[in-house]
Backbone as CSV, one residue per row, in Angstrom:
resi,resn,N_x,N_y,N_z,CA_x,CA_y,CA_z,C_x,C_y,C_z
1,UNK,6.777,3.951,29.998,5.545,3.597,29.320,5.592,3.999,27.846
2,UNK,6.092,5.217,27.576,6.180,5.673,26.191,7.132,4.801,25.377
3,UNK,8.200,4.339,26.016,9.170,3.483,25.313,8.525,2.168,24.899
4,UNK,7.669,1.595,25.765,7.002,0.345,25.445,6.011,0.541,24.285
5,UNK,5.261,1.635,24.316,4.312,1.924,23.240,5.061,2.149,21.935
6,UNK,6.185,2.869,22.003,6.995,3.116,20.815,7.495,1.804,20.217
7,UNK,7.967,0.891,21.079,8.466,-0.399,20.599,7.355,-1.236,19.961
8,UNK,6.169,-1.222,20.553,5.036,-1.973,19.997,4.638,-1.398,18.639
9,UNK,4.593,-0.075,18.545,4.251,0.561,17.271,5.319,0.302,16.212
10,UNK,6.577,0.261,16.626,7.655,-0.011,15.687,7.566,-1.429,15.132
11,UNK,7.266,-2.389,15.985,7.091,-3.768,15.528,5.876,-3.864,14.605
12,UNK,4.794,-3.179,14.961,3.600,-3.167,14.101,3.919,-2.541,12.750
13,UNK,4.728,-1.496,12.749,5.120,-0.836,11.493,5.920,-1.796,10.618
14,UNK,6.807,-2.556,11.195,7.595,-3.520,10.427,6.709,-4.613,9.835
15,UNK,5.749,-5.093,10.607,4.841,-6.135,10.116,3.960,-5.590,8.998
16,UNK,3.401,-4.400,9.194,2.551,-3.794,8.160,3.368,-3.504,6.906
17,UNK,4.620,-3.112,7.055,5.482,-2.862,5.899,5.684,-4.131,5.082
18,UNK,5.925,-5.250,5.760,6.098,-6.523,5.053,4.814,-6.935,4.343
19,UNK,3.679,-6.766,5.005,2.389,-7.099,4.395,2.124,-6.199,3.192
20,UNK,2.495,-4.934,3.291,2.302,-3.994,2.193,3.131,-4.375,0.973
21,UNK,4.374,-4.740,1.189,5.229,-5.158,0.070,4.659,-6.403,-0.597
22,UNK,4.212,-7.354,0.197,3.639,-8.587,-0.355,2.364,-8.290,-1.137
23,UNK,1.513,-7.410,-0.594,0.259,-7.103,-1.294,0.515,-6.361,-2.604
24,UNK,1.534,-5.522,-2.648,1.861,-4.832,-3.896,2.392,-5.827,-4.923
25,UNK,3.217,-6.750,-4.486,3.774,-7.729,-5.416,2.729,-8.730,-5.911
26,UNK,1.659,-8.940,-5.158,0.623,-9.894,-5.557,-0.371,-9.309,-6.555
27,UNK,-0.362,-7.996,-6.748,-1.316,-7.390,-7.667,-0.990,-7.773,-9.105
28,UNK,-2.031,-8.012,-9.893,-1.802,-8.368,-11.295,-1.140,-7.221,-12.050
29,UNK,-0.247,-7.562,-12.956,0.450,-6.523,-13.714,-0.415,-6.071,-14.887
30,UNK,-0.151,-4.870,-15.347,-0.897,-4.307,-16.476,0.099,-3.921,-17.562
31,UNK,0.928,-4.828,-17.963,1.967,-4.519,-18.935,1.417,-4.381,-20.346
32,UNK,0.247,-4.912,-20.624,-0.327,-4.811,-21.969,-0.498,-3.349,-22.362
33,UNK,-1.125,-2.560,-21.486,-1.387,-1.162,-21.784,-0.117,-0.346,-21.881
34,UNK,0.865,-0.653,-21.040,2.116,0.104,-21.067,2.861,-0.145,-22.374
35,UNK,2.834,-1.380,-22.860,3.519,-1.692,-24.113,2.834,-0.972,-25.272
36,UNK,1.501,-0.888,-25.266,0.784,-0.181,-26.321,1.067,1.320,-26.282
37,UNK,1.218,1.868,-25.086,1.455,3.304,-24.956,2.802,3.693,-25.552
38,UNK,3.801,2.863,-25.367,5.123,3.199,-25.874,5.283,2.870,-27.352
39,UNK,4.476,1.961,-27.860,4.593,1.594,-29.270,3.580,2.335,-30.145
40,UNK,2.839,3.269,-29.552,1.855,4.026,-30.325,0.598,3.232,-30.578
41,UNK,0.197,2.431,-29.615,-0.967,1.560,-29.768,-2.274,2.309,-29.680
42,UNK,-3.273,1.653,-29.190,-4.638,2.165,-29.227,-4.914,3.268,-28.206
43,UNK,-3.962,3.648,-27.427,-4.159,4.740,-26.474,-4.893,4.325,-25.221
44,UNK,-4.677,3.139,-24.742,-5.340,2.671,-23.531,-4.674,3.176,-22.265
45,UNK,-3.628,3.965,-22.402,-2.899,4.446,-21.241,-3.769,5.299,-20.338
46,UNK,-4.634,6.135,-20.916,-5.427,7.063,-20.127,-6.845,6.572,-19.872
47,UNK,-7.186,5.394,-20.296,-8.507,4.836,-20.031,-8.517,4.195,-18.657
48,UNK,-9.616,4.384,-17.934,-9.770,3.760,-16.621,-10.630,2.513,-16.774
49,UNK,-10.068,1.389,-16.413,-10.850,0.158,-16.400,-11.178,-0.174,-14.956
50,UNK,-12.411,-0.554,-14.708,-12.826,-0.870,-13.350,-12.253,-2.214,-12.947
51,UNK,-11.644,-2.238,-11.776,-11.071,-3.482,-11.270,-12.191,-4.405,-10.817
52,UNK,-12.036,-5.687,-11.098,-13.049,-6.678,-10.724,-12.377,-7.869,-10.063
53,UNK,-13.123,-8.520,-9.197,-12.661,-9.757,-8.588,-11.431,-9.574,-7.727
54,UNK,-10.439,-10.423,-7.981,-9.214,-10.443,-7.187,-8.483,-9.103,-7.252
55,UNK,-8.480,-8.495,-8.411,-7.790,-7.212,-8.579,-8.415,-6.133,-7.692
56,UNK,-9.736,-6.098,-7.620,-10.422,-5.111,-6.785,-10.138,-5.348,-5.308
57,UNK,-10.146,-6.604,-4.902,-9.859,-6.927,-3.501,-8.435,-6.512,-3.147
58,UNK,-7.486,-6.780,-4.024,-6.099,-6.430,-3.756,-5.901,-4.914,-3.725
59,UNK,-6.605,-4.180,-4.575,-6.491,-2.717,-4.558,-7.016,-2.145,-3.250
60,UNK,-8.156,-2.641,-2.797,-8.717,-2.158,-1.530,-7.827,-2.531,-0.360
61,UNK,-7.345,-3.776,-0.347,-6.479,-4.232,0.736,-5.204,-3.397,0.788
62,UNK,-4.624,-3.115,-0.368,-3.401,-2.317,-0.428,-3.665,-0.893,0.051
63,UNK,-4.783,-0.312,-0.339,-5.122,1.048,0.092,-5.315,1.111,1.608
64,UNK,-5.984,0.134,2.168,-6.187,0.096,3.622,-4.861,-0.087,4.339
65,UNK,-4.012,-0.960,3.805,-2.702,-1.203,4.412,-1.838,0.054,4.357
66,UNK,-1.909,0.803,3.266,-1.163,2.060,3.164,-1.664,3.053,4.209
67,UNK,-2.968,3.117,4.400,-3.527,4.007,5.421,-3.044,3.651,6.816
68,UNK,-3.029,2.360,7.129,-2.536,1.905,8.436,-1.066,2.233,8.588
69,UNK,-0.291,2.023,7.518,1.143,2.297,7.540,1.412,3.783,7.797
70,UNK,0.648,4.648,7.119,0.814,6.087,7.321,0.428,6.509,8.736
71,UNK,-0.642,5.944,9.259,-1.069,6.254,10.619,-0.013,5.826,11.638
72,UNK,0.530,4.617,11.457,1.585,4.148,12.363,2.815,5.048,12.270
73,UNK,3.178,5.451,11.066,4.324,6.333,10.899,4.115,7.665,11.592
74,UNK,2.918,8.223,11.454,2.605,9.483,12.116,2.669,9.325,13.633
75,UNK,2.128,8.233,14.153,2.158,7.994,15.592,3.590,7.827,16.091
76,UNK,4.434,7.168,15.318,5.836,7.010,15.710,6.559,8.351,15.735
77,UNK,6.261,9.205,14.772,6.873,10.537,14.751,6.452,11.341,15.972
78,UNK,5.179,11.295,16.297,4.679,12.046,17.454,5.324,11.536,18.740
79,UNK,5.421,10.222,18.896,6.031,9.663,20.104,7.525,9.935,20.165
80,UNK,8.186,9.997,19.030,9.641,10.199,19.051,10.006,11.648,19.381
81,UNK,9.069,12.576,19.239,9.359,13.966,19.550,9.171,14.280,21.041
82,UNK,8.592,13.367,21.783,8.377,13.594,23.218,9.641,13.327,24.001
């Protein structure tokens, strides 16, 4: 029984990992601020801008996916020690 649960969790971990990579790659880039920081620009590196629209949805989705990924990883570790 434990082997079946472990296999299901492992497959879920692989699927969540793929979704996580895709969600990270879909997030809009913020290269404008990084270029200003290295060239001595206006100092926008440490300013926090509130995410809106698609960017906010992607940030929340990525955070939730990371939480699920960590939970699955913890569950796999616990099952593998039995």
